[in-house]
Tab-separated table of C-alpha atoms in Angstrom:
chain	number	residue	atom	x	y	z
F	1	MET	CA	58.902	152.612	33.280
F	2	SER	CA	57.459	149.892	35.508
F	3	LEU	CA	55.465	146.708	35.195
F	4	TYR	CA	52.776	146.339	37.853
F	5	ILE	CA	51.534	142.854	38.745
F	6	VAL	CA	47.999	143.616	39.884
F	7	ALA	CA	45.808	141.132	41.748
F	8	THR	CA	42.094	141.341	40.953
F	9	PRO	CA	39.060	139.821	42.734
F	10	ILE	CA	38.415	136.075	42.457
F	11	GLY	CA	34.676	136.642	42.731
F	12	ASN	CA	33.352	139.451	44.873
F	13	LEU	CA	34.291	142.678	43.100
F	14	ASP	CA	34.467	144.537	46.419
F	15	ASP	CA	37.701	142.642	47.116
F	16	ILE	CA	39.635	144.930	44.757
F	17	THR	CA	42.144	147.002	46.718
F	18	LEU	CA	42.340	150.790	46.624
F	19	ARG	CA	45.932	150.549	45.444
F	20	ALA	CA	44.923	148.226	42.596
F	21	ILE	CA	42.232	150.666	41.452
F	22	GLU	CA	44.635	153.601	41.527
F	23	THR	CA	47.278	151.639	39.619
F	24	LEU	CA	44.845	150.542	36.918
F	25	LYS	CA	43.683	154.132	36.522
F	26	THR	CA	47.141	155.586	36.064
F	27	VAL	CA	49.046	153.069	33.894
F	28	ASP	CA	49.397	153.591	30.139
F	29	LEU	CA	48.405	150.037	29.233
F	30	ILE	CA	46.774	147.017	30.874
F	31	ALA	CA	47.877	143.568	29.702
F	32	ALA	CA	45.040	141.129	30.355
F	33	GLU	CA	44.526	137.393	29.933
F	34	ASP	CA	41.035	137.935	28.469
F	35	THR	CA	40.357	141.518	27.385
F	36	ARG	CA	36.585	140.953	27.180
F	37	TYR	CA	36.377	139.597	30.728
F	38	SER	CA	38.753	142.201	32.136
F	39	GLY	CA	36.862	144.898	30.270
F	40	LEU	CA	33.808	144.164	32.396
F	41	LEU	CA	35.853	144.610	35.599
F	42	LEU	CA	37.300	147.896	34.395
F	43	GLN	CA	33.846	149.076	33.367
F	44	HIS	CA	32.573	148.263	36.861
F	45	LEU	CA	35.441	150.297	38.337
F	46	GLY	CA	34.837	153.194	35.957
F	47	ILE	CA	38.280	152.831	34.404
F	48	LYS	CA	38.869	153.596	30.760
F	49	ALA	CA	42.125	152.042	29.718
F	50	LYS	CA	43.756	150.553	26.666
F	51	LEU	CA	43.736	146.758	26.964
F	52	PHE	CA	46.358	144.448	25.477
F	53	ALA	CA	45.745	140.686	25.171
F	54	LEU	CA	48.462	138.595	26.822
F	55	HIS	CA	47.594	134.934	27.263
F	56	ASP	CA	49.214	131.487	27.216
F	57	HIS	CA	49.237	131.259	23.418
F	58	ASN	CA	50.909	134.589	22.651
F	59	GLU	CA	52.876	135.522	25.764
F	60	GLN	CA	56.365	134.666	24.545
F	61	GLU	CA	55.713	136.440	21.236
F	62	LYS	CA	54.106	139.568	22.730
F	63	SER	CA	56.414	139.982	25.732
F	64	GLN	CA	59.124	141.614	23.639
F	65	LEU	CA	56.626	144.163	22.336
F	66	LEU	CA	55.648	145.043	25.900
F	67	ILE	CA	59.323	145.286	26.876
F	68	GLU	CA	59.840	147.838	24.108
F	69	LYS	CA	56.854	149.863	25.353
F	70	LEU	CA	58.241	149.773	28.891
F	71	LYS	CA	61.667	150.886	27.679
F	72	SER	CA	60.040	153.785	25.892
F	73	GLY	CA	58.774	155.021	29.247
F	74	GLN	CA	55.282	153.569	29.407
F	75	SER	CA	53.902	151.961	32.562
F	76	ILE	CA	52.004	148.683	32.205
F	77	ALA	CA	49.757	146.708	34.538
F	78	LEU	CA	49.398	142.941	34.173
F	79	ILE	CA	46.146	141.342	35.315
F	80	SER	CA	44.681	137.851	34.914
F	81	ASP	CA	41.040	136.796	34.727
F	82	ALA	CA	40.926	136.583	38.522
F	83	GLY	CA	43.285	136.582	41.474
F	84	THR	CA	47.043	137.092	41.458
F	85	PRO	CA	48.742	136.902	38.035
F	86	LEU	CA	51.278	134.102	37.380
F	87	ILE	CA	49.559	131.730	39.859
F	88	ASN	CA	48.416	129.270	37.182
F	89	ASP	CA	48.049	132.270	34.877
F	90	PRO	CA	50.211	133.903	32.179
F	91	GLY	CA	52.941	136.382	33.038
F	92	PHE	CA	56.094	134.411	33.828
F	93	HIS	CA	57.823	135.133	30.512
F	94	LEU	CA	57.024	138.836	30.724
F	95	VAL	CA	58.282	139.193	34.299
F	96	LYS	CA	61.412	137.211	33.428
F	97	ALA	CA	62.051	139.457	30.440
F	98	CYS	CA	61.623	142.541	32.620
F	99	ARG	CA	64.187	141.238	35.085
F	100	GLU	CA	66.611	140.519	32.263
F	101	ASN	CA	66.152	144.082	30.951
F	102	GLN	CA	66.463	145.753	34.388
F	103	ILE	CA	62.845	146.929	34.239
F	104	LYS	CA	61.237	147.426	37.630
F	105	VAL	CA	58.452	144.956	38.512
F	106	ILE	CA	56.089	146.108	41.265
F	107	PRO	CA	53.589	143.763	42.988
F	108	ILE	CA	50.121	145.074	43.846
F	109	PRO	CA	48.906	142.280	46.156
F	110	GLY	CA	45.371	141.065	46.615
F	111	ALA	CA	43.179	138.004	46.260
F	112	CYS	CA	44.554	134.520	45.551
F	113	ALA	CA	42.243	131.500	45.587
F	114	ALA	CA	44.920	129.128	46.905
F	115	ILE	CA	45.787	131.268	49.934
F	116	THR	CA	42.143	132.199	50.549
F	117	ALA	CA	41.188	128.523	50.746
F	118	LEU	CA	44.206	127.601	52.876
F	119	SER	CA	43.367	130.295	55.419
F	120	VAL	CA	40.000	128.692	56.234
F	121	ALA	CA	40.880	125.008	55.749
F	122	GLY	CA	41.797	124.169	59.316
F	123	LEU	CA	44.806	122.171	58.106
F	124	PRO	CA	48.431	123.070	58.947
F	125	SER	CA	49.347	126.256	57.088
F	126	ASP	CA	52.866	126.932	58.376
F	127	LYS	CA	54.247	124.812	55.530
F	128	PHE	CA	52.388	124.016	52.337
F	129	SER	CA	52.958	122.902	48.756
F	130	TYR	CA	51.123	124.523	45.836
F	131	GLU	CA	50.529	121.931	43.105
F	132	GLY	CA	48.119	123.783	40.802
F	133	PHE	CA	46.184	121.677	38.271
F	134	LEU	CA	46.972	117.980	37.968
F	135	PRO	CA	47.290	116.370	34.494
F	136	ALA	CA	44.075	115.664	32.581
F	137	LYS	CA	44.733	111.941	31.993
F	138	SER	CA	44.273	109.534	34.906
F	139	LYS	CA	47.596	107.702	34.424
F	140	ALA	CA	49.629	110.922	34.423
F	141	ARG	CA	47.557	112.259	37.315
F	142	GLN	CA	48.188	109.159	39.418
F	143	ASP	CA	51.894	109.324	38.597
F	144	CYS	CA	52.012	112.903	39.930
F	145	LEU	CA	50.071	111.969	43.058
F	146	SER	CA	52.343	108.982	43.679
F	147	LYS	CA	55.279	111.376	43.990
F	148	LEU	CA	53.376	113.201	46.750
F	149	ILE	CA	52.568	110.190	48.955
F	150	ASP	CA	55.276	111.124	51.458
F	151	GLU	CA	54.696	114.903	51.235
F	152	THR	CA	54.277	116.113	54.829
F	153	ARG	CA	53.219	119.655	53.912
F	154	THR	CA	49.588	120.573	53.302
F	155	MET	CA	48.984	120.397	49.533
F	156	ILE	CA	46.931	122.830	47.438
F	157	PHE	CA	45.350	121.830	44.127
F	158	TYR	CA	43.063	123.577	41.652
F	159	GLU	CA	40.440	121.534	39.832
F	160	SER	CA	37.708	122.077	37.268
F	161	THR	CA	34.108	120.880	37.254
F	162	HIS	CA	34.491	118.124	34.674
F	163	ARG	CA	37.567	116.525	36.290
F	164	LEU	CA	36.739	116.923	39.982
F	165	LEU	CA	35.382	113.430	40.700
F	166	ASP	CA	38.067	111.726	38.591
F	167	THR	CA	40.769	113.577	40.515
F	168	LEU	CA	39.257	112.684	43.886
F	169	ASN	CA	38.962	109.030	42.850
F	170	ASP	CA	42.633	109.039	41.900
F	171	MET	CA	43.518	110.687	45.220
F	172	GLN	CA	41.611	107.934	47.013
F	173	THR	CA	43.518	105.316	45.028
F	174	ILE	CA	46.931	106.824	45.751
F	175	PHE	CA	46.493	108.429	49.189
F	176	GLY	CA	43.885	106.083	50.678
F	177	SER	CA	40.275	106.616	51.734
F	178	ASP	CA	41.119	108.378	55.010
F	179	LYS	CA	42.993	111.322	53.502
F	180	GLN	CA	41.450	114.559	54.820
F	181	ILE	CA	40.481	117.064	52.133
F	182	VAL	CA	38.955	120.521	52.375
F	183	LEU	CA	36.991	121.470	49.257
F	184	ALA	CA	36.530	125.198	48.653
F	185	LYS	CA	34.069	125.984	45.876
F	186	GLU	CA	33.284	129.329	44.218
F	187	LEU	CA	35.253	131.350	46.781
F	188	THR	CA	33.827	134.835	47.519
F	189	LYS	CA	30.960	134.203	45.077
F	190	THR	CA	27.241	133.685	45.694
F	191	TRP	CA	27.490	129.894	45.945
F	192	GLU	CA	30.653	129.804	48.051
F	193	THR	CA	30.926	126.431	49.797
F	194	ILE	CA	33.698	125.114	52.050
F	195	VAL	CA	33.502	121.549	53.395
F	196	SER	CA	35.937	119.164	55.065
F	197	TYR	CA	35.716	115.379	54.635
F	198	ARG	CA	37.773	112.238	54.274
F	199	VAL	CA	38.241	111.704	50.550
F	200	ASN	CA	35.766	108.797	50.363
F	201	GLU	CA	33.167	110.850	52.240
F	202	LEU	CA	33.782	113.840	49.981
F	203	ILE	CA	33.159	111.741	46.872
F	204	THR	CA	29.864	110.533	48.360
F	205	TRP	CA	28.866	114.086	49.322
F	206	LEU	CA	29.487	115.346	45.794
F	207	LYS	CA	27.525	112.499	44.192
F	208	GLU	CA	24.512	113.191	46.401
F	209	ASP	CA	23.836	116.418	44.483
F	210	PRO	CA	25.236	117.044	40.961
F	211	ASN	CA	25.070	120.802	41.626
F	212	ARG	CA	27.829	120.362	44.192
F	213	GLN	CA	30.133	119.324	41.346
F	214	LYS	CA	29.732	122.631	39.477
F	215	GLY	CA	32.051	125.593	39.882
F	216	GLU	CA	35.705	126.406	40.418
F	217	PHE	CA	37.420	124.341	43.090
F	218	VAL	CA	40.406	124.499	45.390
F	219	LEU	CA	41.348	121.250	47.142
F	220	ILE	CA	43.368	121.530	50.345
F	221	VAL	CA	44.821	118.095	51.115
F	222	GLU	CA	46.411	117.112	54.414
F	223	GLY	CA	50.065	116.142	54.283
F	224	HIS	CA	51.427	112.738	55.141
F	225	THR	CA	51.666	112.101	58.878
F	226	LYS	CA	54.724	110.100	59.764
F	227	ASN	CA	54.446	107.238	62.223
F	228	ASP	CA	56.825	104.713	63.699
F	229	SER	CA	56.752	102.622	60.535
F	230	ASP	CA	58.229	105.556	58.601
F	231	ILE	CA	61.473	105.528	60.566
F	232	ASP	CA	64.538	104.610	58.523
F	233	PRO	CA	65.086	100.836	58.936
F	234	ASN	CA	68.811	101.558	59.280
F	235	ALA	CA	68.054	103.685	62.363
F	236	LEU	CA	66.031	100.856	63.919
F	237	ASN	CA	68.822	98.396	63.188
F	238	THR	CA	71.403	100.748	64.730
F	239	LEU	CA	69.255	101.103	67.842
F	240	LYS	CA	68.956	97.329	68.173
F	241	LEU	CA	72.726	96.870	67.887
F	242	LEU	CA	73.481	99.620	70.422
F	243	LEU	CA	70.985	98.180	72.900
F	244	LYS	CA	73.124	95.059	73.102
F	245	GLU	CA	76.010	97.109	74.501
F	246	LEU	CA	74.507	100.272	76.008
F	247	PRO	CA	71.682	101.388	78.311
F	248	LEU	CA	68.489	102.358	76.451
F	249	LYS	CA	68.816	106.082	77.142
F	250	LYS	CA	72.360	106.202	75.758
F	251	ALA	CA	71.513	104.004	72.751
F	252	ALA	CA	68.528	106.199	71.868
F	253	ALA	CA	70.593	109.398	72.181
F	254	ILE	CA	73.365	108.108	69.903
F	255	THR	CA	70.903	106.817	67.284
F	256	ALA	CA	69.013	110.112	67.362
F	257	GLU	CA	72.208	112.070	66.748
F	258	ILE	CA	73.269	109.834	63.839
F	259	TYR	CA	69.941	109.936	61.999
F	260	GLY	CA	68.555	113.295	63.083
F	261	LEU	CA	65.596	111.783	64.942
F	262	LYS	CA	63.923	112.611	68.236
F	263	LYS	CA	65.439	110.926	71.281
F	264	ASN	CA	62.066	110.444	72.969
F	265	LEU	CA	60.657	108.585	69.965
F	266	LEU	CA	63.653	106.255	69.817
F	267	TYR	CA	63.495	105.758	73.572
F	268	GLN	CA	59.869	104.599	73.271
F	269	LEU	CA	60.766	102.308	70.397
F	270	GLY	CA	63.625	100.928	72.461
F	271	LEU	CA	61.226	100.142	75.280
F	272	SER	CA	59.053	98.233	72.850
F	273	MET	CA	62.083	96.268	71.644
F	274	GLU	CA	63.093	95.386	75.197
F	275	ASN	CA	59.574	94.246	75.998
């Protein structure tokens, strides 16, 4: 009585793990986002299994049925069209229901487009923010991007062919032309392409060849880099006031402790003030 969350390849079928194959062979039922698409993968793997459609439009309704099957002792694997289930794919309601019913949920890890792209982007990967797909309408999209202006973590977005240029134009509007973006297209597939440009350069590169705009895309966007102008004005004002009564080193240390800033940065700013 377990639900297995099974990652499947995002392109190259050889990326399926041995554990995933064994799990898909042994479970009683496989819940799939698109049974026709998943059927081709299972056929390639030589697996004959009973498929059950579980997608965005029926997940809440069908989850209870799957819970009842699990309670009866059946084992079920959940797969999406590609990659790791629940990452912009159905499955949340089912996993939540399993947790609420004390049904064991077992991850079978594997490919994920977001992490695959991040690993080769050359942008900071120690901290990152997964944003998924942005809204379809430009106004809503720009509103979402505006909330990320000060995000210091590397940001990961998914985007489709028909909205790619519109999204990049909105990113240029909100983030500025110099924002560094790594575009990863068709990962692990025949036409895999990974390029790194400033957003204005990336837009130009895509327009040079319409074929570059076709495919499935991951956008890895550099986070906001703080500079002196980002320092809390209250901290600068405190430093100025303390400099009237204290040596620079002491004033910088006190200000740093109050506002949680680096002493060296405040010391340099203090020097600029004195000059």
